[in-house]
Structures are given as structure tokens and as C-alpha cells.
PDB file of C-alpha atoms in Angstrom:
ATOM      1  CA  MET A   1      -2.182   9.586  17.936  1.00  0.00           C
ATOM      2  CA  THR A   2       1.638   8.991  17.905  1.00  0.00           C
ATOM      3  CA  ALA A   3       3.450   5.833  17.279  1.00  0.00           C
ATOM      4  CA  LYS A   4       5.321   4.300  20.357  1.00  0.00           C
ATOM      5  CA  LYS A   5       8.220   3.703  18.168  1.00  0.00           C
ATOM      6  CA  GLY A   6       8.466   7.780  17.286  1.00  0.00           C
ATOM      7  CA  LEU A   7       8.439   8.179  20.823  1.00  0.00           C
ATOM      8  CA  GLU A   8      11.339   6.097  21.525  1.00  0.00           C
ATOM      9  CA  LYS A   9      13.104   8.072  18.884  1.00  0.00           C
ATOM     10  CA  ILE A  10      12.447  11.184  20.061  1.00  0.00           C
ATOM     11  CA  ASN A  11      13.660  10.646  23.787  1.00  0.00           C
ATOM     12  CA  ILE A  12      16.770   8.834  22.162  1.00  0.00           C
ATOM     13  CA  TYR A  13      17.486  11.991  20.230  1.00  0.00           C
ATOM     14  CA  SER A  14      16.850  14.220  23.002  1.00  0.00           C
ATOM     15  CA  LYS A  15      19.442  12.091  25.704  1.00  0.00           C
ATOM     16  CA  ASP A  16      22.134  11.927  22.952  1.00  0.00           C
ATOM     17  CA  ASN A  17      21.978  15.797  22.381  1.00  0.00           C
ATOM     18  CA  ASN A  18      21.259  16.676  25.829  1.00  0.00           C
ATOM     19  CA  LEU A  19      17.672  18.197  24.929  1.00  0.00           C
ATOM     20  CA  LEU A  20      14.828  18.426  27.513  1.00  0.00           C
ATOM     21  CA  ILE A  21      11.857  17.884  25.504  1.00  0.00           C
ATOM     22  CA  ASN A  22       8.476  16.823  27.113  1.00  0.00           C
ATOM     23  CA  LEU A  23       6.182  14.910  25.065  1.00  0.00           C
ATOM     24  CA  LEU A  24       2.796  14.961  25.799  1.00  0.00           C
ATOM     25  CA  PRO A  25       0.920  12.377  23.543  1.00  0.00           C
ATOM     26  CA  LYS A  26      -2.868  11.708  24.446  1.00  0.00           C
ATOM     27  CA  PHE A  27      -2.868   8.568  22.384  1.00  0.00           C
ATOM     28  CA  THR A  28      -0.047   5.950  21.194  1.00  0.00           C
ATOM     29  CA  GLN A  29      -0.480   3.167  18.841  1.00  0.00           C
ATOM     30  CA  GLU A  30       1.554   0.068  18.401  1.00  0.00           C
ATOM     31  CA  LYS A  31       2.420  -0.960  14.628  1.00  0.00           C
ATOM     32  CA  ILE A  32      -0.982  -2.726  13.196  1.00  0.00           C
ATOM     33  CA  PHE A  33       0.751  -6.238  12.942  1.00  0.00           C
ATOM     34  CA  GLU A  34       2.249  -6.057  16.537  1.00  0.00           C
ATOM     35  CA  GLN A  35      -1.088  -5.621  17.921  1.00  0.00           C
ATOM     36  CA  ASN A  36      -2.190  -9.165  17.722  1.00  0.00           C
ATOM     37  CA  LEU A  37      -5.297  -8.285  15.707  1.00  0.00           C
ATOM     38  CA  PHE A  38      -5.119 -10.962  13.592  1.00  0.00           C
ATOM     39  CA  ASP A  39      -5.150 -15.110  14.289  1.00  0.00           C
ATOM     40  CA  ASN A  40      -2.010 -14.903  12.578  1.00  0.00           C
ATOM     41  CA  ASN A  41      -0.165 -11.293  12.481  1.00  0.00           C
ATOM     42  CA  GLU A  42       2.652 -12.677  10.095  1.00  0.00           C
ATOM     43  CA  SER A  43       0.337 -14.537   7.568  1.00  0.00           C
ATOM     44  CA  ALA A  44      -1.886 -10.957   7.623  1.00  0.00           C
ATOM     45  CA  LYS A  45       1.020  -9.094   6.908  1.00  0.00           C
ATOM     46  CA  GLN A  46       2.136 -11.078   4.064  1.00  0.00           C
ATOM     47  CA  LEU A  47      -1.635 -11.383   2.389  1.00  0.00           C
ATOM     48  CA  LEU A  48      -1.458  -7.386   2.653  1.00  0.00           C
ATOM     49  CA  ILE A  49       2.191  -7.130   0.862  1.00  0.00           C
ATOM     50  CA  ARG A  50       0.890  -9.634  -1.937  1.00  0.00           C
ATOM     51  CA  LEU A  51      -2.456  -7.301  -2.564  1.00  0.00           C
ATOM     52  CA  SER A  52      -0.280  -4.453  -2.584  1.00  0.00           C
ATOM     53  CA  GLU A  53       1.987  -5.847  -5.224  1.00  0.00           C
ATOM     54  CA  GLU A  54      -1.091  -6.900  -7.166  1.00  0.00           C
ATOM     55  CA  PHE A  55      -2.547  -3.514  -7.173  1.00  0.00           C
ATOM     56  CA  LYS A  56       1.301  -2.182  -8.448  1.00  0.00           C
ATOM     57  CA  ILE A  57       1.649  -0.249  -4.817  1.00  0.00           C
ATOM     58  CA  PRO A  58       5.525   0.497  -4.651  1.00  0.00           C
ATOM     59  CA  LYS A  59       7.117  -1.426  -2.173  1.00  0.00           C
ATOM     60  CA  PHE A  60       8.090   1.639   0.334  1.00  0.00           C
ATOM     61  CA  GLU A  61       4.566   2.467   0.345  1.00  0.00           C
ATOM     62  CA  ARG A  62       2.795  -0.597   1.246  1.00  0.00           C
ATOM     63  CA  LEU A  63       3.339  -0.505   4.996  1.00  0.00           C
ATOM     64  CA  GLY A  64       3.404   3.216   5.148  1.00  0.00           C
ATOM     65  CA  TYR A  65       6.561   5.541   5.726  1.00  0.00           C
ATOM     66  CA  ASP A  66       9.421   3.830   7.226  1.00  0.00           C
ATOM     67  CA  LYS A  67       7.073   0.636   7.690  1.00  0.00           C
ATOM     68  CA  SER A  68       5.181   2.063  10.623  1.00  0.00           C
ATOM     69  CA  GLU A  69       2.069   0.117   9.666  1.00  0.00           C
ATOM     70  CA  SER A  70      -0.599   2.961  10.702  1.00  0.00           C
ATOM     71  CA  LEU A  71      -4.022   2.937  10.346  1.00  0.00           C
ATOM     72  CA  VAL A  72      -4.991   6.716  10.581  1.00  0.00           C
ATOM     73  CA  ALA A  73      -7.264   8.597   8.216  1.00  0.00           C
ATOM     74  CA  PHE A  74      -8.920  11.884   7.873  1.00  0.00           C
ATOM     75  CA  TYR A  75     -11.676  12.740   5.356  1.00  0.00           C
ATOM     76  CA  ASN A  76      -9.771  14.811   3.406  1.00  0.00           C
ATOM     77  CA  ASN A  77      -6.096  13.708   3.876  1.00  0.00           C
ATOM     78  CA  THR A  78      -4.282  10.534   5.363  1.00  0.00           C
ATOM     79  CA  PRO A  79      -0.935  10.533   6.434  1.00  0.00           C
ATOM     80  CA  ASN A  80       1.938   8.743   4.800  1.00  0.00           C
ATOM     81  CA  ASN A  81       2.633   6.494   7.446  1.00  0.00           C
ATOM     82  CA  THR A  82      -0.744   5.039   7.090  1.00  0.00           C
ATOM     83  CA  ILE A  83      -0.688   1.479   5.353  1.00  0.00           C
ATOM     84  CA  GLY A  84      -0.649   1.741   1.209  1.00  0.00           C
ATOM     85  CA  LEU A  85      -3.909  -0.204   0.687  1.00  0.00           C
ATOM     86  CA  MET A  86      -5.826   2.654   2.774  1.00  0.00           C
ATOM     87  CA  ARG A  87      -4.161   5.636   0.704  1.00  0.00           C
ATOM     88  CA  TYR A  88      -2.305   5.071  -2.297  1.00  0.00           C
ATOM     89  CA  ASP A  89      -4.151   5.280  -5.704  1.00  0.00           C
ATOM     90  CA  THR A  90      -2.389   3.088  -8.628  1.00  0.00           C
ATOM     91  CA  ASP A  91      -3.668   3.053 -12.519  1.00  0.00           C
ATOM     92  CA  ILE A  92      -5.610  -0.352 -11.376  1.00  0.00           C
ATOM     93  CA  TYR A  93      -6.447   0.947  -7.825  1.00  0.00           C
ATOM     94  CA  LYS A  94      -8.165   3.674  -6.067  1.00  0.00           C
ATOM     95  CA  SER A  95      -7.739   3.866  -2.539  1.00  0.00           C
ATOM     96  CA  LEU A  96     -10.526   4.824   0.068  1.00  0.00           C
ATOM     97  CA  PHE A  97      -8.409   7.668   1.512  1.00  0.00           C
ATOM     98  CA  PRO A  98      -6.213   9.145  -0.741  1.00  0.00           C
ATOM     99  CA  ARG A  99      -3.236  10.896   0.171  1.00  0.00           C
ATOM    100  CA  LYS A 100      -3.775  14.234  -1.858  1.00  0.00           C
ATOM    101  CA  ASN A 101      -5.340  16.704  -0.506  1.00  0.00           C
ATOM    102  CA  ASP A 102      -7.188  17.779  -3.588  1.00  0.00           C
ATOM    103  CA  LYS A 103      -8.716  14.356  -4.165  1.00  0.00           C
ATOM    104  CA  LYS A 104     -12.165  13.418  -2.407  1.00  0.00           C
ATOM    105  CA  PRO A 105     -12.605  10.026  -1.023  1.00  0.00           C
ATOM    106  CA  LEU A 106     -13.759   7.449  -2.822  1.00  0.00           C
ATOM    107  CA  TRP A 107     -16.862   7.200  -0.675  1.00  0.00           C
ATOM    108  CA  LYS A 108     -17.500  10.759  -1.222  1.00  0.00           C
ATOM    109  CA  THR A 109     -17.376  10.592  -5.049  1.00  0.00           C
ATOM    110  CA  MET A 110     -19.400   7.240  -5.373  1.00  0.00           C
ATOM    111  CA  LYS A 111     -23.012   8.734  -5.402  1.00  0.00           C
ATOM    112  CA  LYS A 112     -22.028  11.167  -8.243  1.00  0.00           C
ATOM    113  CA  ASP A 113     -20.140   8.656 -10.101  1.00  0.00           C
ATOM    114  CA  GLU A 114     -23.166   6.161  -9.646  1.00  0.00           C
ATOM    115  CA  LYS A 115     -25.660   9.189 -11.197  1.00  0.00           C
ATOM    116  CA  GLU A 116     -23.038   9.738 -14.117  1.00  0.00           C
ATOM    117  CA  ARG A 117     -23.034   5.980 -15.087  1.00  0.00           C
ATOM    118  CA  LYS A 118     -26.350   5.719 -15.206  1.00  0.00           C
ATOM    119  CA  MET A 119     -26.976   8.670 -17.498  1.00  0.00           C
ATOM    120  CA  THR A 120     -24.046   7.309 -19.658  1.00  0.00           C
ATOM    121  CA  ASN A 121     -26.179   3.996 -19.872  1.00  0.00           C
ATOM    122  CA  TYR A 122     -29.444   5.629 -20.425  1.00  0.00           C
ATOM    123  CA  ASN A 123     -27.798   7.805 -23.516  1.00  0.00           C
ATOM    124  CA  ASN A 124     -26.149   4.730 -24.895  1.00  0.00           C
ATOM    125  CA  LYS A 125     -29.747   2.919 -24.796  1.00  0.00           C
ATOM    126  CA  VAL A 126     -31.218   5.775 -26.465  1.00  0.00           C
ATOM    127  CA  GLU A 127     -28.550   6.086 -29.304  1.00  0.00           C
ATOM    128  CA  LYS A 128     -28.452   2.462 -29.874  1.00  0.00           C
ATOM    129  CA  GLY A 129     -32.516   2.597 -30.126  1.00  0.00           C
ATOM    130  CA  LYS A 130     -32.055   5.407 -32.970  1.00  0.00           C
ATOM    131  CA  LYS A 131     -29.706   3.444 -35.066  1.00  0.00           C
ATOM    132  CA  TYR A 132     -32.118   0.328 -35.167  1.00  0.00           C
ATOM    133  CA  GLU A 133     -35.146   2.455 -36.204  1.00  0.00           C
TER     134      GLU A 133
END
């Protein structure tokens, strides 16, 4: 998937430098808030920014690299041009599709985490029961 703005930049660069660059993109994508996906794109964008602030996502990460506003994610990695809420972890927020290769996405670890929580809760109940006997 290719961002339309990126294609435009490459075309301008090739003309300015007298280079012949043939691009063959299979798909192109507009920025999220330029696609009319929401009733009010600007208020949706402001909501995303406010949520990002609440979750302590750095300002330069909120709309993706160079404010590209992309919605792209892979099971093992997420490009840095994807919006921060999808890919950026903070101390108070764990993203669904983390950026780092070594981290598994949240949805892949939820079952394991649930089993660990159940075991911890069970062990805590057993320990409390021993104290009061």
C-alpha cells in the first residue's frame, strides 16, 4: 500500500533531479481524515489527538510519521506511519499492534495473560484460606 502524498513527493523529486523513476503501486491510500470515513472528519481527528494525549503518546507519533495518518498493521510489526493509538505503547496504554518486532500484538497474548491472572487469583485465594484457618 502506498500513500498518495508519498507518490507525489517521489514524482517531484524525480523531475527536479532529472531522474526516470517508474512507480508501480498496486494500491494507494489517502490520509484517514481525508477519506470521509466519519460524519465530521475534523472532530474525529481532534478526538484521536485528545485520546493520544491522554494515553501519553508523543505529539510526533499521534498521526504517524510525517502526519501520514495511515491505518496499516501486520501481525508482527506496524509501520511508523500508522496512527499512534494503533502502534505506540506507553506506561498507561498497550497498543493492539505494537511497532517493535520482538513484541507480540496484544491480541496474541490475551489468552496467556488470562490464564496467568486466573492462576494468580487462585493462588491468592489459597494463601488467604491458610491464614484464616
